[in-house]
Amino acid sequence: MTTYVVGHQNPDTDSICAAIAYANLKQQLGAKAEAIRAGKINAETEFILDKFEVQAPKLVTELAKGDEVILVDHNEKSQAIAGIKEAEVKEIIDHHRIGDIETGNPIYFRNEPVGSTATVVTKLYQENGVEINEQMAGLLLSAILSDTVIFRSPTCTKADKEIANRLAKQLGVDIQKYGKNMFKAGSVVNQLEPKELITNDYKEYELAGETIGVGQIEIMDVNEVNDIKEDLLVGIEELVAERGYKFLVLIVTDILAEGSLLLFPADAKEIIADAFDVDTKGTEVYLDGVLSRKKQVIPVLSDYLTT
Amino acid sequence: MTTYVVGHQNPDTDSICAAIAYANLKQQLGAKAEAIRAGKINAETEFILDKFEVQAPKLVTELAKGDEVILVDHNEKSQAIAGIKEAEVKEIIDHHRIGDIETGNPIYFRNEPVGSTATVVTKLYQENGVEINEQMAGLLLSAILSDTVIFRSPTCTKADKEIANRLAKQLGVDIQKYGKNMFKAGSVVNQLEPKELITNDYKEYELAGETIGVGQIEIMDVNEVNDIKEDLLVGIEELVAERGYKFLVLIVTDILAEGSLLLFPADAKEIIADAFDVDTKGTEVYLDGVLSRKKQVIPVLSDYLTT
Ligand SMILES: [Mn+2]
Ligand SMILES: [Mn+2]
């Protein structure tokens, strides 16, 4: 009987790559194991699978009664593939809080407080003395970089860094450069139309009797929007007109550089310049150190407009 | 803040020894850790602690709010030390089914389907590159032998055997000889009076209008009862007289040799000899391969007495 290896619903890169790599390890150890997925592959993961020439796992929408399954990257029923209650959980490899999976028999459960499941899977290759081939090394490295936002997440540990560096060395990959390309491939910028991007994470505020709109997108590199900046500005102008705003600001946050590019209509130039005490290039300004709409943008605009 | 390391309530040897050894590992890795125990040390564990000159962990009857704790040898609230719901579970090292402990944060949870928690703890020393001193090696070896009944339990795995053999080699200990001594020290034979031993696991049966009593004790070596055999026979005669039985059989089962010594009053000699088709030495007979009262003793007596 084949044992399925599966990540959580709405799988991220860690769930897909850890499942593939752990199934590969189990196979090399002589088990019949097959990676599957509980949902759609996202753009970032697609880029990774293309790059390392690995096929996406088979989509399985629901487990059948008696299926044997290894869970990776989750250990809560609510996050698991449909049919989990009918299946037999044989192992769990994860890096989250301990959830509500119970088993009748003793199983291998390996949960570590590290930045990615891929980190744990890499350790398991090493502990079992199994060599990691280039394809698997690529997936594991990518999953670590994805889950830790290239080591920047507060969940990132020394073990994640050491293991990622070792995998990168094996592959001859520059972590910062590759990581940026990977995040760029998965960026929301490539997946939504300009107006969708502006209103994807969006709030309206009533300030001094008028309405302003403030959208935010968080990306790995603010330059990702260079090619669509004009389209975004057209979208901003249209939304202001359609909705009768005083103005609209789109905060394009660069997670790596830890700053934000503000985009706004030309006639809001003076408000932005005065409120933030900066020079602007007409319809944009880059604010170093600004990451939070709630804590660093709205209070400034509110102060300026209401006093 | 010191992190407690604790096994389950009514601690067995694995719970005590794994707690001590894992606390020792944590200390060597730079953490503040202290083994504690949730209950009384049993006679077997006392023998082990004496032999390897290790102090028993401090008895803690209830954890206080905010205490940090590492659970070994269990992962279910119902088996855990009192106050567990108020404490913060920081790690779990175990070899049982996955139970109902949930945590708010990711923790280290290492559960393996092996014969003892000590096996997992020994692996953790190795994975962390920490040398196991003689005292800890002694405790770990003892716990593996205890939980696996010297490799005879169906839960025993290749990993348990390999690790126990390595520890025994380090210590220069003969596993079979030491294991037998250890089980002998913990044997019920040393802890109960003769009549308590006879009636400790005891059943009465009505056969052909008369009552017989059948007790059973399970020990590692049938020779453990040599010194008290006369006292047991006196106890048997007294119970037969007091309770008006036709006779009473005490089944002394040798788990290692997989056979049972039957002890009975002299006047039941012919019944036993005929029923089991054996020669007897007056008040005893050894039956090779007989382990089960229910399946191998009662049916034979019933057949003989009722037909
Ligand atoms: Mn993950
Ligand atoms: Mn145990």
Coordinates of C-alpha atoms and ligand atoms in Angstrom, one line a residue:
Chain A
M1 CA 0.0 0.0 0.0
T2 CA 1.3 3.4 -1.0
T3 CA 1.5 6.0 1.8
Y4 CA 0.6 9.5 0.7
V5 CA 2.7 12.5 1.9
V6 CA 0.6 15.7 2.0
G7 CA 0.9 19.3 3.2
H8 CA -2.0 21.5 4.3
Q9 CA -4.9 22.8 2.3
N10 CA -4.1 25.9 0.2
P11 CA -0.6 24.6 0.0
D12 CA 2.3 27.0 0.2
T13 CA 5.8 26.2 -1.1
D14 CA 6.9 24.5 2.1
S15 CA 3.9 22.2 2.0
I16 CA 4.5 21.1 -1.6
C17 CA 8.3 20.9 -1.4
A18 CA 8.5 19.2 2.0
A19 CA 5.9 16.6 0.8
I20 CA 7.9 15.8 -2.4
A21 CA 11.2 15.7 -0.6
Y22 CA 10.0 13.6 2.3
A23 CA 8.3 11.1 -0.1
N24 CA 11.6 10.9 -1.9
L25 CA 13.4 10.1 1.3
K26 CA 10.9 7.5 2.3
Q27 CA 11.2 5.9 -1.2
Q28 CA 15.0 5.8 -0.8
L29 CA 14.5 4.1 2.6
G30 CA 12.5 1.4 0.8
A31 CA 8.9 2.6 1.6
K32 CA 6.1 3.0 -1.0
A33 CA 5.4 6.7 -0.6
E34 CA 3.9 9.3 -3.0
A35 CA 3.6 13.0 -2.5
I36 CA 0.2 14.5 -3.2
R37 CA -1.3 17.9 -2.8
A38 CA -4.6 19.1 -1.3
G39 CA -5.0 22.2 -3.5
K40 CA -3.7 24.5 -6.2
I41 CA 0.0 25.1 -6.7
N42 CA 0.8 28.8 -6.3
A43 CA 2.9 30.9 -8.7
E44 CA 6.0 30.8 -6.4
T45 CA 5.9 27.0 -6.1
E46 CA 5.3 26.7 -9.9
F47 CA 8.5 28.7 -10.5
I48 CA 10.4 26.4 -8.2
L49 CA 9.1 23.2 -9.7
D50 CA 9.9 24.5 -13.2
K51 CA 13.4 25.6 -12.2
F52 CA 14.4 22.3 -10.6
E53 CA 12.4 20.2 -13.2
V54 CA 10.2 18.5 -10.7
Q55 CA 6.6 17.4 -11.4
A56 CA 3.9 18.8 -9.3
P57 CA 2.4 16.2 -6.9
K58 CA -1.0 14.7 -7.9
L59 CA -4.0 16.7 -6.7
V60 CA -6.2 14.7 -4.3
T61 CA -9.3 16.3 -3.2
E62 CA -10.3 13.8 -0.6
L63 CA -8.7 10.8 1.1
A64 CA -10.6 7.5 1.1
K65 CA -11.3 5.4 4.1
G66 CA -8.2 3.4 5.1
D67 CA -5.7 5.6 3.1
E68 CA -2.4 5.8 4.9
V69 CA -1.0 9.4 5.1
I70 CA 2.0 11.3 6.3
L71 CA 1.2 14.9 7.2
V72 CA 3.9 17.5 6.6
D73 CA 3.8 21.2 7.5
H74 CA 0.6 21.0 9.6
N75 CA -0.8 18.9 12.4
E76 CA -4.4 20.2 12.8
K77 CA -7.5 18.5 11.4
S78 CA -8.9 21.8 10.3
Q79 CA -5.9 22.4 8.0
A80 CA -5.7 18.9 6.7
I81 CA -6.9 17.4 3.4
A82 CA -10.6 16.4 3.2
G83 CA -11.2 12.9 4.5
I84 CA -8.4 13.0 7.1
K85 CA -10.7 11.6 9.7
E86 CA -11.2 8.4 7.6
A87 CA -7.5 8.0 6.9
E88 CA -4.7 6.6 9.0
V89 CA -2.1 9.1 10.0
K90 CA 1.3 7.3 9.9
E91 CA 3.7 10.1 10.5
I92 CA 3.8 13.9 11.1
I93 CA 6.7 16.2 10.1
D94 CA 6.0 19.8 11.0
H95 CA 7.1 23.1 12.6
H96 CA 3.9 24.5 14.0
R97 CA 2.1 24.5 17.4
I98 CA 0.9 21.1 18.5
G99 CA -2.7 20.7 17.3
D100 CA -5.5 18.2 17.6
I101 CA -4.4 15.1 15.7
E102 CA -4.7 12.0 17.8
T103 CA -3.7 8.5 16.7
G104 CA -4.5 5.0 18.0
N105 CA -1.0 3.7 17.6
P106 CA 2.4 5.2 18.3
I107 CA 3.6 7.1 15.2
Y108 CA 6.7 9.1 14.2
F109 CA 5.8 12.7 15.0
R110 CA 8.7 15.1 14.5
N111 CA 7.8 18.7 15.2
E112 CA 10.6 21.3 15.6
P113 CA 10.4 25.0 16.4
V114 CA 12.2 26.0 13.2
G115 CA 11.4 28.2 10.2
S116 CA 10.3 25.5 7.8
T117 CA 9.3 21.9 7.5
A118 CA 11.9 21.6 4.8
T119 CA 14.6 22.2 7.5
V120 CA 13.3 19.2 9.4
V121 CA 13.1 17.1 6.3
T122 CA 16.7 18.0 5.4
K123 CA 17.8 16.9 8.9
L124 CA 16.0 13.6 8.4
Y125 CA 17.9 12.9 5.2
Q126 CA 21.1 13.5 7.1
E127 CA 20.1 11.4 10.1
N128 CA 19.2 8.6 7.8
G129 CA 22.5 9.0 5.9
V130 CA 20.7 9.5 2.6
E131 CA 22.2 11.8 0.0
I132 CA 20.1 14.7 -1.2
N133 CA 20.0 14.9 -5.0
E134 CA 20.1 18.3 -6.8
Q135 CA 16.3 18.3 -7.4
M136 CA 15.5 17.7 -3.8
A137 CA 18.1 20.1 -2.6
G138 CA 16.6 22.8 -4.8
L139 CA 13.1 22.2 -3.4
L140 CA 14.3 22.1 0.2
L141 CA 16.3 25.3 -0.2
S142 CA 13.4 27.0 -1.9
A143 CA 11.0 26.0 0.9
I144 CA 13.3 27.3 3.6
L145 CA 13.8 30.6 1.8
S146 CA 10.0 30.9 1.2
D147 CA 8.9 30.2 4.8
T148 CA 11.6 32.3 6.4
V149 CA 11.3 35.2 3.9
I150 CA 15.0 34.7 3.1
F151 CA 15.9 34.4 6.8
R152 CA 14.0 37.6 7.7
S153 CA 11.1 36.0 9.5
P154 CA 11.2 36.0 13.3
T155 CA 10.6 32.3 13.1
C156 CA 13.9 31.7 11.3
T157 CA 16.5 29.9 13.4
K158 CA 20.2 29.1 13.2
A159 CA 19.4 25.6 11.9
D160 CA 17.4 27.1 9.0
K161 CA 20.3 29.3 7.9
E162 CA 22.9 26.6 8.3
I163 CA 20.9 24.1 6.3
A164 CA 19.9 26.5 3.6
N165 CA 23.5 27.6 3.2
R166 CA 24.7 24.0 2.9
L167 CA 22.0 23.3 0.3
A168 CA 22.9 26.5 -1.6
K169 CA 26.5 25.5 -1.6
Q170 CA 25.7 22.1 -3.0
L171 CA 23.7 23.7 -5.8
G172 CA 26.0 26.7 -6.4
V173 CA 23.1 29.0 -5.9
D174 CA 23.3 32.6 -4.6
I175 CA 20.7 32.7 -1.8
Q176 CA 19.8 36.4 -1.9
K177 CA 19.6 36.5 -5.7
Y178 CA 17.7 33.3 -6.1
G179 CA 15.4 34.1 -3.2
K180 CA 14.5 37.4 -4.7
N181 CA 13.7 35.8 -8.1
M182 CA 11.6 33.2 -6.4
F183 CA 9.6 35.8 -4.5
K184 CA 9.3 37.9 -7.6
A185 CA 7.8 34.9 -9.5
G186 CA 5.3 34.4 -6.7
S187 CA 4.6 38.1 -6.3
V188 CA 1.0 39.3 -6.2
V189 CA 2.2 41.9 -8.8
N190 CA 2.3 39.2 -11.5
Q191 CA -1.1 37.9 -10.7
L192 CA -3.5 40.7 -10.3
E193 CA -4.7 43.5 -12.6
P194 CA -3.7 47.1 -11.5
K195 CA -7.0 48.0 -9.9
E196 CA -7.1 44.6 -8.1
L197 CA -3.7 45.2 -6.8
I198 CA -4.7 48.6 -5.4
T199 CA -7.8 47.3 -3.7
N200 CA -6.5 43.8 -2.7
D201 CA -5.6 44.9 0.9
Y202 CA -7.5 48.1 1.1
K203 CA -9.1 50.5 3.6
E204 CA -11.1 53.7 3.5
Y205 CA -10.7 56.4 6.1
E206 CA -12.9 59.4 7.0
L207 CA -10.6 62.3 7.8
A208 CA -11.9 65.9 8.3
G209 CA -15.1 65.2 6.5
E210 CA -13.6 63.6 3.5
T211 CA -12.8 60.1 2.4
I212 CA -9.3 58.8 1.5
G213 CA -8.4 55.3 0.3
V214 CA -5.2 53.5 1.4
G215 CA -4.1 50.3 -0.3
Q216 CA -1.0 48.3 0.5
I217 CA 0.9 45.6 -1.3
E218 CA 3.9 43.9 0.3
I219 CA 6.6 42.6 -2.1
M220 CA 10.2 41.5 -1.9
D221 CA 11.5 44.3 -4.2
V222 CA 9.8 47.6 -4.8
N223 CA 11.2 47.5 -8.4
E224 CA 8.8 44.8 -9.2
V225 CA 6.2 47.5 -9.8
N226 CA 8.4 49.6 -12.2
D227 CA 6.8 48.2 -15.3
I228 CA 3.2 48.7 -14.1
K229 CA 3.7 52.0 -12.3
E230 CA 1.9 54.0 -15.0
D231 CA -1.0 51.5 -15.0
L232 CA -1.3 51.7 -11.2
L233 CA -1.4 55.5 -11.3
V234 CA -4.2 55.4 -13.9
G235 CA -6.0 53.0 -11.6
I236 CA -5.6 55.3 -8.7
E237 CA -6.9 58.3 -10.6
E238 CA -9.9 56.3 -11.8
L239 CA -10.7 55.0 -8.3
V240 CA -10.5 58.5 -6.8
A241 CA -13.0 59.7 -9.5
E242 CA -15.4 56.8 -9.2
R243 CA -15.5 56.8 -5.5
G244 CA -15.3 60.5 -4.8
Y245 CA -12.2 60.3 -2.6
K246 CA -10.1 63.3 -1.6
F247 CA -7.2 61.1 -2.7
L248 CA -5.8 57.6 -2.6
V249 CA -2.4 56.3 -1.6
L250 CA -1.0 53.0 -2.6
I251 CA 1.7 51.8 -0.2
V252 CA 4.1 49.5 -2.0
T253 CA 6.1 47.9 0.8
D254 CA 9.5 46.4 0.1
I255 CA 9.8 43.7 2.8
L256 CA 13.5 43.2 2.2
A257 CA 14.6 46.8 2.0
E258 CA 12.2 47.6 4.9
G259 CA 10.7 50.7 3.3
S260 CA 7.7 51.7 1.2
L261 CA 7.1 53.5 -2.0
L262 CA 3.9 55.6 -1.9
L263 CA 2.0 56.1 -5.1
F264 CA -0.7 58.9 -5.3
P265 CA -2.5 61.2 -7.7
A266 CA -0.5 64.3 -8.8
D267 CA -2.9 66.7 -7.0
A268 CA -2.1 65.0 -3.7
K269 CA 1.5 65.9 -4.0
E270 CA 1.5 68.8 -1.6
I271 CA -0.4 67.0 1.1
I272 CA 2.0 64.0 1.0
A273 CA 5.1 66.2 0.9
D274 CA 3.9 68.4 3.8
A275 CA 2.5 65.5 5.9
F276 CA 5.6 63.4 5.6
D277 CA 8.0 66.3 5.3
V278 CA 9.6 65.0 2.2
D279 CA 10.3 66.0 -1.4
T280 CA 8.2 64.0 -3.9
K281 CA 8.7 63.2 -7.6
G282 CA 5.1 64.3 -8.4
T283 CA 3.3 61.0 -7.9
E284 CA 5.5 59.0 -5.7
V285 CA 7.9 59.1 -2.8
Y286 CA 10.0 56.4 -1.2
L287 CA 9.9 56.4 2.6
D288 CA 12.7 54.4 4.2
G289 CA 11.7 52.5 7.4
V290 CA 8.0 52.8 6.8
L291 CA 6.3 49.4 6.8
S292 CA 3.0 49.8 8.6
R293 CA -0.1 51.4 7.2
K294 CA -1.7 51.4 10.6
K295 CA 1.2 52.7 12.6
Q296 CA 3.3 54.8 10.2
V297 CA 1.0 56.1 7.4
I298 CA -2.5 56.7 8.7
P299 CA -1.4 58.6 11.9
V300 CA 0.7 61.0 9.8
L301 CA -2.1 61.7 7.3
S302 CA -4.7 62.0 10.1
D303 CA -2.5 64.4 12.0
Y304 CA -1.9 66.6 8.9
L305 CA -5.5 66.6 7.6
T306 CA -7.3 67.0 11.0
T307 CA -5.2 69.7 12.6
Chain B
M1 CA 13.9 29.7 34.8
T2 CA 14.4 26.0 35.3
T3 CA 12.5 23.7 33.0
Y4 CA 11.2 20.6 34.6
V5 CA 11.5 17.2 32.8
V6 CA 8.8 14.8 34.0
G7 CA 7.4 11.4 33.1
H8 CA 3.8 10.2 33.6
Q9 CA 2.0 9.6 36.9
N10 CA 2.8 6.3 38.6
P11 CA 6.2 6.5 37.0
D12 CA 7.8 3.4 35.6
T13 CA 11.5 3.0 35.0
D14 CA 11.3 4.5 31.5
S15 CA 9.6 7.6 32.8
I16 CA 12.1 8.2 35.6
C17 CA 15.3 7.3 33.7
A18 CA 14.3 9.1 30.5
A19 CA 13.5 12.2 32.6
I20 CA 16.9 12.1 34.4
A21 CA 18.9 11.5 31.2
Y22 CA 17.1 14.0 29.1
A23 CA 17.5 16.7 31.8
N24 CA 21.2 15.8 31.8
L25 CA 21.4 16.2 28.0
K26 CA 19.6 19.6 28.2
Q27 CA 22.0 20.7 30.9
Q28 CA 25.0 19.7 28.8
L29 CA 23.5 21.7 25.9
G30 CA 23.4 24.7 28.2
A31 CA 19.8 24.8 29.3
K32 CA 18.5 25.0 32.9
A33 CA 16.7 21.7 33.3
E34 CA 15.8 19.5 36.2
A35 CA 14.2 16.0 36.3
I36 CA 11.3 15.7 38.6
R37 CA 8.8 12.8 39.2
A38 CA 5.1 12.8 39.6
G39 CA 4.9 9.8 41.9
K40 CA 6.6 7.0 43.9
I41 CA 9.7 5.3 42.6
N42 CA 9.0 1.6 42.2
A43 CA 11.3 -1.2 43.4
E44 CA 12.8 -1.9 40.0
T45 CA 13.7 1.8 39.4
E46 CA 15.1 2.0 42.9
F47 CA 17.4 -0.9 42.1
I48 CA 18.6 0.8 39.0
L49 CA 19.2 4.2 40.7
D50 CA 21.2 2.4 43.4
K51 CA 23.2 0.5 41.0
F52 CA 24.3 3.5 38.9
E53 CA 24.5 5.8 42.0
V54 CA 22.0 8.3 40.7
Q55 CA 19.7 10.3 43.0
A56 CA 16.0 9.9 42.5
P57 CA 14.4 13.1 41.0
K58 CA 12.5 15.4 43.3
L59 CA 8.9 14.5 43.9
V60 CA 6.5 17.3 42.7
T61 CA 2.9 16.7 43.3
E62 CA 1.5 19.6 41.3
L63 CA 3.0 22.1 38.8
A64 CA 2.4 25.8 39.5
K65 CA 1.0 28.3 37.0
G66 CA 3.6 29.3 34.5
D67 CA 6.0 26.4 35.2
E68 CA 7.9 25.3 32.1
V69 CA 7.9 21.5 31.6
I70 CA 9.2 18.9 29.2
L71 CA 7.1 15.8 29.1
V72 CA 8.8 12.4 28.6
D73 CA 7.2 9.0 28.1
H74 CA 3.6 10.3 27.7
N75 CA 1.7 12.9 25.7
E76 CA -1.8 12.8 27.2
K77 CA -3.2 15.2 29.8
S78 CA -4.9 12.4 31.7
Q79 CA -1.5 10.7 32.4
A80 CA 0.4 13.9 33.1
I81 CA 1.4 15.4 36.5
A82 CA -1.2 17.5 38.2
G83 CA -1.3 21.2 37.2
I84 CA -0.3 20.4 33.6
K85 CA -3.0 22.7 32.2
E86 CA -1.5 25.6 34.1
A87 CA 2.0 24.9 33.0
E88 CA 3.7 25.6 29.6
V89 CA 4.7 22.4 27.8
K90 CA 8.1 23.2 26.1
E91 CA 8.9 19.8 24.6
I92 CA 7.6 16.3 24.4
I93 CA 9.8 13.2 24.0
D94 CA 7.7 10.0 23.8
H95 CA 7.0 6.7 22.2
H96 CA 3.2 6.3 22.5
R97 CA 0.1 7.1 20.5
I98 CA -0.4 10.8 19.8
G99 CA -2.7 12.2 22.5
D100 CA -4.4 15.4 23.4
I101 CA -1.7 17.9 24.3
E102 CA -2.1 21.1 22.4
T103 CA 0.3 24.1 22.6
G104 CA 0.1 27.7 21.6
N105 CA 3.6 27.8 20.1
P106 CA 5.6 25.5 18.0
I107 CA 7.6 23.1 20.3
Y108 CA 10.0 20.2 19.9
F109 CA 7.8 17.1 19.8
R110 CA 9.7 13.9 19.2
N111 CA 7.6 10.8 19.2
E112 CA 8.9 7.5 17.7
P113 CA 7.2 4.1 17.5
V114 CA 10.0 2.4 19.4
G115 CA 10.1 0.3 22.6
S116 CA 11.1 3.0 25.1
T117 CA 11.5 6.7 25.5
A118 CA 15.1 6.0 26.5
T119 CA 15.8 4.8 23.0
V120 CA 14.7 8.2 21.7
V121 CA 16.7 10.1 24.3
T122 CA 19.8 8.1 23.4
K123 CA 19.3 9.1 19.8
L124 CA 19.1 12.7 20.9
Y125 CA 22.4 12.5 22.7
Q126 CA 23.9 11.1 19.5
E127 CA 22.3 13.7 17.2
N128 CA 23.6 16.5 19.4
G129 CA 27.1 15.0 19.6
V130 CA 27.0 14.8 23.4
E131 CA 28.8 11.9 25.1
I132 CA 26.7 9.7 27.4
N133 CA 28.4 9.2 30.8
E134 CA 28.3 5.9 32.5
Q135 CA 25.5 6.9 34.9
M136 CA 23.3 8.0 32.1
A137 CA 24.2 5.0 29.9
G138 CA 23.2 2.8 32.8
L139 CA 19.8 4.5 33.2
L140 CA 19.1 4.5 29.5
L141 CA 20.0 0.8 29.1
S142 CA 17.9 -0.1 32.1
A143 CA 14.9 1.8 30.8
I144 CA 15.1 0.1 27.4
L145 CA 15.4 -3.4 28.9
S146 CA 12.5 -2.5 31.3
D147 CA 10.0 -1.2 28.7
T148 CA 10.9 -4.0 26.1
V149 CA 11.0 -6.8 28.7
I150 CA 14.6 -7.5 27.6
F151 CA 13.6 -7.2 23.9
R152 CA 10.7 -9.6 24.2
S153 CA 7.9 -7.1 24.0
P154 CA 6.1 -6.8 20.6
T155 CA 6.8 -3.1 20.8
C156 CA 10.6 -3.7 20.7
T157 CA 12.3 -2.5 17.5
K158 CA 15.7 -2.9 15.8
A159 CA 16.6 0.5 17.1
D160 CA 16.0 -0.5 20.7
K161 CA 18.2 -3.5 20.4
E162 CA 21.0 -1.7 18.6
I163 CA 21.0 1.1 21.1
A164 CA 20.8 -1.1 24.1
N165 CA 23.6 -3.3 22.8
R166 CA 25.8 -0.2 22.3
L167 CA 25.1 1.1 25.8
A168 CA 25.7 -2.4 27.3
K169 CA 29.1 -2.5 25.5
Q170 CA 30.0 0.9 26.8
L171 CA 29.2 -0.3 30.3
G172 CA 30.6 -3.8 30.0
V173 CA 27.2 -5.2 31.1
D174 CA 25.7 -8.6 30.1
I175 CA 22.2 -7.7 29.0
Q176 CA 20.5 -10.9 29.8
K177 CA 22.1 -11.3 33.2
Y178 CA 21.6 -7.6 34.2
G179 CA 18.1 -7.5 32.8
K180 CA 17.1 -10.6 34.9
N181 CA 18.5 -9.1 38.1
M182 CA 16.7 -5.8 37.4
F183 CA 13.4 -7.5 36.9
K184 CA 14.0 -9.7 39.9
A185 CA 14.6 -6.6 42.0
G186 CA 11.3 -5.2 40.8
S187 CA 9.4 -8.4 41.0
V188 CA 6.1 -8.6 42.8
V189 CA 7.6 -11.6 44.7
N190 CA 9.7 -9.3 46.8
Q191 CA 6.9 -6.9 47.6
L192 CA 4.0 -9.0 48.7
E193 CA 3.4 -11.6 51.5
P194 CA 2.7 -15.2 50.3
K195 CA -1.1 -14.9 50.6
E196 CA -1.1 -11.5 48.9
L197 CA 0.9 -13.0 46.1
I198 CA -1.5 -15.9 45.6
T199 CA -4.6 -13.6 45.6
N200 CA -3.1 -10.6 43.8
D201 CA -4.4 -11.7 40.4
Y202 CA -7.0 -14.2 41.3
K203 CA -10.2 -15.9 40.1
E204 CA -12.6 -18.4 41.5
Y205 CA -14.4 -20.9 39.2
E206 CA -17.4 -23.1 39.8
L207 CA -16.8 -26.5 38.2
A208 CA -19.0 -29.6 38.6
G209 CA -20.6 -28.1 41.7
E210 CA -17.4 -27.3 43.5
T211 CA -15.2 -24.1 43.7
I212 CA -11.6 -23.9 42.7
G213 CA -9.3 -20.9 43.1
V214 CA -6.7 -20.0 40.4
G215 CA -4.1 -17.3 41.1
Q216 CA -1.4 -16.2 38.7
I217 CA 1.9 -14.3 39.1
E218 CA 4.0 -13.3 36.1
I219 CA 7.7 -13.0 36.8
M220 CA 10.9 -12.9 34.8
D221 CA 12.4 -16.1 36.3
V222 CA 10.4 -18.9 38.0
N223 CA 13.3 -19.5 40.3
E224 CA 12.4 -16.2 42.0
V225 CA 9.9 -18.2 44.1
N226 CA 12.3 -20.9 45.2
D227 CA 12.9 -19.4 48.6
I228 CA 9.2 -18.8 49.3
K229 CA 7.8 -21.9 47.7
E230 CA 7.1 -23.6 51.1
D231 CA 5.3 -20.4 52.4
L232 CA 3.2 -20.2 49.2
L233 CA 2.2 -23.9 49.7
V234 CA 1.2 -23.1 53.3
G235 CA -0.8 -20.1 52.1
I236 CA -2.5 -22.3 49.4
E237 CA -3.5 -24.9 52.0
E238 CA -4.9 -22.2 54.3
L239 CA -6.9 -20.5 51.6
V240 CA -8.4 -23.9 50.5
A241 CA -9.4 -24.6 54.1
E242 CA -10.7 -21.1 54.8
R243 CA -12.8 -20.8 51.7
G244 CA -13.9 -24.4 51.3
Y245 CA -12.4 -24.9 47.8
K246 CA -11.9 -28.3 46.1
F247 CA -8.4 -27.0 45.5
L248 CA -6.3 -24.0 44.5
V249 CA -3.7 -23.6 41.8
L250 CA -1.1 -20.9 41.7
I251 CA 0.3 -20.3 38.2
V252 CA 3.8 -18.9 38.5
T253 CA 4.5 -17.8 34.9
D254 CA 8.0 -17.4 33.7
I255 CA 7.8 -14.7 31.0
L256 CA 11.3 -15.2 29.7
A257 CA 11.2 -19.0 29.6
E258 CA 7.6 -18.9 28.4
G259 CA 6.3 -21.6 30.7
S260 CA 4.5 -21.8 34.1
L261 CA 5.1 -23.6 37.4
L262 CA 1.9 -24.7 38.9
L263 CA 1.8 -24.9 42.7
F264 CA -1.1 -26.8 44.4
P265 CA -2.1 -28.8 47.5
A266 CA -0.7 -32.3 47.8
D267 CA -4.2 -33.8 47.6
A268 CA -4.8 -32.2 44.2
K269 CA -1.8 -34.1 42.7
E270 CA -3.8 -36.7 40.9
I271 CA -6.3 -34.2 39.4
I272 CA -3.4 -32.1 38.0
A273 CA -1.4 -35.1 36.8
D274 CA -4.4 -36.5 35.0
A275 CA -5.8 -33.3 33.7
F276 CA -2.6 -32.1 32.2
D277 CA -1.3 -35.6 31.5
V278 CA 2.0 -35.1 33.3
D279 CA 4.1 -36.4 36.2
T280 CA 4.2 -34.1 39.2
K281 CA 6.6 -33.7 42.1
G282 CA 3.8 -33.8 44.6
T283 CA 2.8 -30.2 44.9
E284 CA 4.2 -28.6 41.7
V285 CA 4.7 -29.2 38.0
Y286 CA 6.4 -27.1 35.3
L287 CA 4.4 -26.8 32.1
D288 CA 6.5 -25.6 29.2
G289 CA 4.6 -23.2 26.8
V290 CA 1.8 -22.6 29.2
L291 CA 1.3 -18.8 29.8
S292 CA -2.4 -18.1 29.8
R293 CA -4.8 -19.0 32.7
K294 CA -7.8 -18.3 30.6
K295 CA -6.7 -20.2 27.5
Q296 CA -4.4 -22.9 28.7
V297 CA -5.2 -23.8 32.3
I298 CA -9.0 -23.3 33.0
P299 CA -10.1 -25.2 29.8
V300 CA -8.0 -28.2 30.8
L301 CA -9.3 -28.3 34.4
S302 CA -12.8 -27.7 33.3
D303 CA -12.7 -30.5 30.7
Y304 CA -11.3 -32.9 33.3
L305 CA -13.6 -32.0 36.1
T306 CA -16.9 -31.7 34.2
T307 CA -16.6 -34.8 32.0
Ligands
MN1 MN 5.9 25.7 6.7
MN2 MN 7.9 4.1 28.1

